[in-house]
Amino acid sequence: MRSIQMVDLVLQYEKIRTEVDAAVLGVMESAAFIGGPQVQSFAAALASYNGSKHVIPCANGTDALQIAMMALGLEPGDEVITPSFTYIATTEVMALLRLKPVFVDVDPKTFCIDVDAIEKAITPKTKAIVPVHLYGQAANMEAIMKIATAHNLHVIEDNAQAIGSDYYYADGKTVKTGSIGTVSGTSFFPSKNLGCYGDGGAIMTNDDALAAQLRMVANHGQSKRYYHDVVGCNSRLDTIQAAILEIKLKHLDEYIAARIAVADAYDAAFAGHPKLTTPFRAAYGKHVFHQYTLLLEGVDRAALVEHLAKEGVPSMIYYPVPAHRQKMFAAFGGADYDLPVTDWLTGRVISLPIHTEMQEDQLQHIIASVLDFVN
Ligand SMILES: *Cc1c(COP(=O)(O)O)cnc(C)c1O
């Protein structure tokens, strides 16, 4: 059996190697390392795929969120409502910009921001909501947009884990996550569902004026060459990464299908087990399984992790410490929050290997190793 990884990027590369190698060599031969034509053509292809009018490539997913918050004109002291149960990047950029992250709890089924908690957290200082489509499961965007519209708030979707996910409105309209809010950010970190071979990210919006602002902020606040209108930053997707992403974008739907097939197999094996809760799939969206995360009940998680490791099965805890309990946020009153669902999940989640190249024998070995321990 091939050794099991959380994500098998080697095998994935082998399948597209000829095309990728030629594209990378082409960039090197052209020496257009920054701002080469592939950056534009990839952005256009992604805009069309995602149904977003504007795609602004940038250096990584963290920058994407930061640039979105800067371009929206959020100012120190402005409150931004966010889940605490997320990767640190979501909330770190708020702190960096001296915004005030207002942590709210998540829904115990979807693990995404609790819509009722949002309403309760709104104050006159609230400027934005940042839903995170965690593990590839969309947040309840229709309800979130309704609240945002009623209170005149921006919505910044953290779409780093859910690119390619479909969202179904109650009236049947289907859109992609990342095209619903005021603006969205995504990441092309290698292990993400659409990953490059280094760092990369993108910001998306349907708003023309905001798109212009986003481009300016991402490029030193420059409106025309050497004229800098606002304080910005330097955040670019390089041409080699864009060339690779252009190839991988064509495979995204099949990559997602492969992930869902793994999730289906896990579900079939674990469904109904008294100690395991399989991931919930909300009817309003298509879960794209960036992670396959089980909830454990009455299982010694650390011992399970150790047992799996001994069996050659990697596993991960996403995330062992929620944002509001990080030292980083002590000065932001993190300790004052009471987020029982977040704490409950933090103690119970475990993510199993899931990727586009899972082999049947690996899958059966992972399933058997989990069941071995919990049965
Ligand atoms: C990966 C990730 C990011 C940050 O992306 P980078 O490209 O690593 O900067 C932000 N938010 C979430 C939820 C992520 O998973």
GROMACS .gro file of N, CA and C in nm, residues 44-134:
model
  273
   44ALA      N    1  -0.919   3.554  -1.518
   44ALA     CA    2  -1.040   3.557  -1.601
   44ALA      C    3  -1.110   3.420  -1.597
   45ALA      N    4  -1.032   3.313  -1.605
   45ALA     CA    5  -1.090   3.179  -1.601
   45ALA      C    6  -1.158   3.153  -1.466
   46LEU      N    7  -1.094   3.198  -1.359
   46LEU     CA    8  -1.150   3.177  -1.226
   46LEU      C    9  -1.277   3.260  -1.207
   47ALA      N   10  -1.276   3.382  -1.261
   47ALA     CA   11  -1.395   3.468  -1.251
   47ALA      C   12  -1.513   3.400  -1.319
   48SER      N   13  -1.485   3.344  -1.434
   48SER     CA   14  -1.592   3.278  -1.508
   48SER      C   15  -1.638   3.151  -1.435
   49TYR      N   16  -1.544   3.073  -1.383
   49TYR     CA   17  -1.580   2.952  -1.308
   49TYR      C   18  -1.667   2.985  -1.188
   50ASN      N   19  -1.626   3.090  -1.117
   50ASN     CA   20  -1.692   3.120  -0.989
   50ASN      C   21  -1.813   3.211  -1.003
   51GLY      N   22  -1.836   3.262  -1.121
   51GLY     CA   23  -1.948   3.355  -1.137
   51GLY      C   24  -1.926   3.483  -1.060
   52SER      N   25  -1.799   3.522  -1.049
   52SER     CA   26  -1.764   3.648  -0.982
   52SER      C   27  -1.715   3.743  -1.090
   53LYS      N   28  -1.761   3.867  -1.086
   53LYS     CA   29  -1.726   3.961  -1.193
   53LYS      C   30  -1.576   3.993  -1.193
   54HIS      N   31  -1.521   4.010  -1.075
   54HIS     CA   32  -1.379   4.046  -1.065
   54HIS      C   33  -1.302   3.947  -0.978
   55VAL      N   34  -1.188   3.904  -1.028
   55VAL     CA   35  -1.095   3.824  -0.947
   55VAL      C   36  -0.963   3.899  -0.943
   56ILE      N   37  -0.920   3.931  -0.823
   56ILE     CA   38  -0.794   4.002  -0.805
   56ILE      C   39  -0.696   3.904  -0.740
   57PRO      N   40  -0.600   3.853  -0.817
   57PRO     CA   41  -0.505   3.758  -0.759
   57PRO      C   42  -0.416   3.830  -0.658
   58CYS      N   43  -0.371   3.756  -0.558
   58CYS     CA   44  -0.280   3.815  -0.458
   58CYS      C   45  -0.189   3.705  -0.404
   59ALA      N   46  -0.110   3.739  -0.304
   59ALA     CA   47   0.000   3.651  -0.264
   59ALA      C   48  -0.041   3.529  -0.181
   60ASN      N   49  -0.151   3.539  -0.109
   60ASN     CA   50  -0.197   3.427  -0.027
   60ASN      C   51  -0.337   3.458   0.026
   61GLY      N   52  -0.397   3.361   0.091
   61GLY     CA   53  -0.534   3.377   0.139
   61GLY      C   54  -0.546   3.474   0.255
   62THR      N   55  -0.442   3.483   0.334
   62THR     CA   56  -0.443   3.577   0.447
   62THR      C   57  -0.444   3.720   0.393
   63ASP      N   58  -0.357   3.746   0.296
   63ASP     CA   59  -0.355   3.878   0.233
   63ASP      C   60  -0.491   3.910   0.171
   64ALA      N   61  -0.553   3.811   0.110
   64ALA     CA   62  -0.682   3.834   0.044
   64ALA      C   63  -0.782   3.894   0.143
   65LEU      N   64  -0.786   3.838   0.263
   65LEU     CA   65  -0.879   3.888   0.365
   65LEU      C   66  -0.837   4.027   0.413
   66GLN      N   67  -0.707   4.043   0.432
   66GLN     CA   68  -0.658   4.174   0.479
   66GLN      C   69  -0.686   4.283   0.376
   67ILE      N   70  -0.659   4.254   0.251
   67ILE     CA   71  -0.681   4.353   0.145
   67ILE      C   72  -0.830   4.385   0.134
   68ALA      N   73  -0.913   4.284   0.149
   68ALA     CA   74  -1.059   4.307   0.145
   68ALA      C   75  -1.099   4.406   0.255
   69MET      N   76  -1.047   4.383   0.375
   69MET     CA   77  -1.083   4.470   0.488
   69MET      C   78  -1.028   4.612   0.468
   70MET      N   79  -0.909   4.621   0.410
   70MET     CA   80  -0.850   4.754   0.383
   70MET      C   81  -0.931   4.827   0.275
   71ALA      N   82  -0.964   4.756   0.169
   71ALA     CA   83  -1.033   4.819   0.056
   71ALA      C   84  -1.174   4.863   0.094
   72LEU      N   85  -1.233   4.793   0.190
   72LEU     CA   86  -1.367   4.833   0.235
   72LEU      C   87  -1.362   4.955   0.326
   73GLY      N   88  -1.240   4.998   0.359
   73GLY     CA   89  -1.225   5.117   0.441
   73GLY      C   90  -1.255   5.093   0.588
   74LEU      N   91  -1.241   4.970   0.633
   74LEU     CA   92  -1.263   4.944   0.776
   74LEU      C   93  -1.153   5.015   0.855
   75GLU      N   94  -1.191   5.071   0.968
   75GLU     CA   95  -1.098   5.153   1.046
   75GLU      C   96  -1.079   5.099   1.186
   76PRO      N   97  -0.966   5.136   1.250
   76PRO     CA   98  -0.941   5.087   1.386
   76PRO      C   99  -1.062   5.107   1.476
   77GLY      N  100  -1.094   5.003   1.550
   77GLY     CA  101  -1.208   5.010   1.640
   77GLY      C  102  -1.337   4.958   1.578
   78ASP      N  103  -1.344   4.950   1.446
   78ASP     CA  104  -1.463   4.893   1.382
   78ASP      C  105  -1.478   4.746   1.425
   79GLU      N  106  -1.602   4.707   1.447
   79GLU     CA  107  -1.625   4.569   1.491
   79GLU      C  108  -1.657   4.479   1.373
   80VAL      N  109  -1.597   4.361   1.376
   80VAL     CA  110  -1.618   4.263   1.270
   80VAL      C  111  -1.660   4.132   1.336
   81ILE      N  112  -1.776   4.083   1.297
   81ILE     CA  113  -1.829   3.961   1.357
   81ILE      C  114  -1.772   3.839   1.285
   82THR      N  115  -1.716   3.749   1.362
   82THR     CA  116  -1.644   3.635   1.304
   82THR      C  117  -1.658   3.512   1.394
   83PRO      N  118  -1.654   3.394   1.334
   83PRO     CA  119  -1.645   3.275   1.421
   83PRO      C  120  -1.506   3.270   1.484
   84SER      N  121  -1.499   3.206   1.599
   84SER     CA  122  -1.369   3.181   1.664
   84SER      C  123  -1.315   3.046   1.618
   85PHE      N  124  -1.407   2.960   1.576
   85PHE     CA  125  -1.370   2.825   1.532
   85PHE      C  126  -1.331   2.831   1.385
   86THR      N  127  -1.207   2.872   1.360
   86THR     CA  128  -1.157   2.888   1.224
   86THR      C  129  -1.005   2.890   1.229
   87TYR      N  130  -0.943   2.888   1.111
   87TYR     CA  131  -0.799   2.905   1.103
   87TYR      C  132  -0.765   3.047   1.147
   88ILE      N  133  -0.651   3.064   1.206
   88ILE     CA  134  -0.614   3.192   1.269
   88ILE      C  135  -0.612   3.309   1.171
   89ALA      N  136  -0.584   3.281   1.044
   89ALA     CA  137  -0.572   3.389   0.945
   89ALA      C  138  -0.696   3.479   0.941
   90THR      N  139  -0.812   3.417   0.955
   90THR     CA  140  -0.939   3.491   0.945
   90THR      C  141  -0.941   3.609   1.041
   91THR      N  142  -0.901   3.584   1.164
   91THR     CA  143  -0.915   3.684   1.269
   91THR      C  144  -0.785   3.762   1.292
   92GLU      N  145  -0.674   3.701   1.257
   92GLU     CA  146  -0.545   3.767   1.275
   92GLU      C  147  -0.539   3.899   1.198
   93VAL      N  148  -0.591   3.897   1.073
   93VAL     CA  149  -0.584   4.018   0.992
   93VAL      C  150  -0.667   4.132   1.053
   94MET      N  151  -0.772   4.095   1.125
   94MET     CA  152  -0.852   4.199   1.193
   94MET      C  153  -0.766   4.268   1.298
   95ALA      N  154  -0.696   4.185   1.376
   95ALA     CA  155  -0.610   4.240   1.481
   95ALA      C  156  -0.500   4.327   1.421
   96LEU      N  157  -0.444   4.279   1.312
   96LEU     CA  158  -0.337   4.353   1.245
   96LEU      C  159  -0.384   4.492   1.203
   97LEU      N  160  -0.508   4.502   1.159
   97LEU     CA  161  -0.563   4.630   1.114
   97LEU      C  162  -0.628   4.708   1.229
   98ARG      N  163  -0.612   4.654   1.351
   98ARG     CA  164  -0.669   4.717   1.471
   98ARG      C  165  -0.821   4.725   1.465
   99LEU      N  166  -0.881   4.632   1.393
   99LEU     CA  167  -1.026   4.619   1.398
   99LEU      C  168  -1.055   4.537   1.522
  100LYS      N  169  -1.182   4.534   1.561
  100LYS     CA  170  -1.214   4.452   1.678
  100LYS      C  171  -1.286   4.325   1.634
  101PRO      N  172  -1.219   4.209   1.644
  101PRO     CA  173  -1.291   4.086   1.613
  101PRO      C  174  -1.395   4.061   1.723
  102VAL      N  175  -1.518   4.040   1.683
  102VAL     CA  176  -1.623   4.005   1.779
  102VAL      C  177  -1.655   3.859   1.752
  103PHE      N  178  -1.608   3.773   1.842
  103PHE     CA  179  -1.620   3.629   1.821
  103PHE      C  180  -1.759   3.580   1.854
  104VAL      N  181  -1.816   3.503   1.764
  104VAL     CA  182  -1.944   3.440   1.794
  104VAL      C  183  -1.931   3.289   1.777
  105ASP      N  184  -2.030   3.222   1.829
  105ASP     CA  185  -2.027   3.076   1.828
  105ASP      C  186  -2.064   3.022   1.689
  106VAL      N  187  -2.046   2.892   1.675
  106VAL     CA  188  -2.080   2.829   1.548
  106VAL      C  189  -2.198   2.733   1.566
  107ASP      N  190  -2.255   2.696   1.455
  107ASP     CA  191  -2.365   2.600   1.454
  107ASP      C  192  -2.308   2.460   1.482
  108PRO      N  193  -2.367   2.386   1.573
  108PRO     CA  194  -2.308   2.256   1.610
  108PRO      C  195  -2.312   2.154   1.497
  109LYS      N  196  -2.395   2.177   1.395
  109LYS     CA  197  -2.401   2.081   1.285
  109LYS      C  198  -2.306   2.119   1.172
  110THR      N  199  -2.313   2.243   1.127
  110THR     CA  200  -2.232   2.283   1.010
  110THR      C  201  -2.093   2.329   1.050
  111PHE      N  202  -2.071   2.360   1.177
  111PHE     CA  203  -1.945   2.416   1.230
  111PHE      C  204  -1.920   2.557   1.174
  112CYS      N  205  -2.017   2.613   1.105
  112CYS     CA  206  -2.002   2.749   1.051
  112CYS      C  207  -2.077   2.847   1.140
  113ILE      N  208  -2.053   2.974   1.118
  113ILE     CA  209  -2.104   3.080   1.205
  113ILE      C  210  -2.254   3.063   1.235
  114ASP      N  211  -2.289   3.080   1.362
  114ASP     CA  212  -2.427   3.066   1.409
  114ASP      C  213  -2.502   3.195   1.374
  115VAL      N  214  -2.600   3.181   1.288
  115VAL     CA  215  -2.671   3.298   1.234
  115VAL      C  216  -2.741   3.378   1.345
  116ASP      N  217  -2.802   3.308   1.441
  116ASP     CA  218  -2.871   3.380   1.549
  116ASP      C  219  -2.773   3.458   1.635
  117ALA      N  220  -2.653   3.404   1.649
  117ALA     CA  221  -2.551   3.471   1.730
  117ALA      C  222  -2.505   3.601   1.664
  118ILE      N  223  -2.513   3.605   1.532
  118ILE     CA  224  -2.469   3.727   1.461
  118ILE      C  225  -2.558   3.845   1.503
  119GLU      N  226  -2.688   3.824   1.494
  119GLU     CA  227  -2.784   3.932   1.527
  119GLU      C  228  -2.755   3.989   1.665
  120LYS      N  229  -2.730   3.898   1.760
  120LYS     CA  230  -2.709   3.941   1.899
  120LYS      C  231  -2.579   4.017   1.918
  121ALA      N  232  -2.484   3.995   1.828
  121ALA     CA  233  -2.352   4.058   1.844
  121ALA      C  234  -2.343   4.194   1.776
  122ILE      N  235  -2.446   4.232   1.703
  122ILE     CA  236  -2.441   4.359   1.629
  122ILE      C  237  -2.454   4.478   1.725
  123THR      N  238  -2.364   4.576   1.707
  123THR     CA  239  -2.369   4.701   1.783
  123THR      C  240  -2.359   4.815   1.681
  124PRO      N  241  -2.371   4.940   1.728
  124PRO     CA  242  -2.355   5.051   1.633
  124PRO      C  243  -2.217   5.055   1.567
  125LYS      N  244  -2.119   4.986   1.628
  125LYS     CA  245  -1.983   4.987   1.571
  125LYS      C  246  -1.960   4.875   1.470
  126THR      N  247  -2.054   4.785   1.458
  126THR     CA  248  -2.035   4.671   1.367
  126THR      C  249  -2.030   4.718   1.222
  127LYS      N  250  -1.929   4.671   1.151
  127LYS     CA  251  -1.915   4.710   1.010
  127LYS      C  252  -1.921   4.591   0.915
  128ALA      N  253  -1.886   4.474   0.965
  128ALA     CA  254  -1.877   4.361   0.871
  128ALA      C  255  -1.898   4.228   0.943
  129ILE      N  256  -1.935   4.130   0.861
  129ILE     CA  257  -1.947   3.991   0.907
  129ILE      C  258  -1.851   3.909   0.820
  130VAL      N  259  -1.778   3.818   0.885
  130VAL     CA  260  -1.687   3.732   0.808
  130VAL      C  261  -1.727   3.585   0.828
  131PRO      N  262  -1.816   3.535   0.742
  131PRO     CA  263  -1.847   3.392   0.752
  131PRO      C  264  -1.732   3.310   0.692
  132VAL      N  265  -1.704   3.197   0.755
  132VAL     CA  266  -1.600   3.106   0.706
  132VAL      C  267  -1.669   2.978   0.659
  133HIS      N  268  -1.644   2.939   0.536
  133HIS     CA  269  -1.703   2.815   0.484
  133HIS      C  270  -1.613   2.700   0.526
  134LEU      N  271  -1.628   2.660   0.650
  134LEU     CA  272  -1.528   2.572   0.713
  134LEU      C  273  -1.531   2.430   0.660
   0.00000   0.00000   0.00000
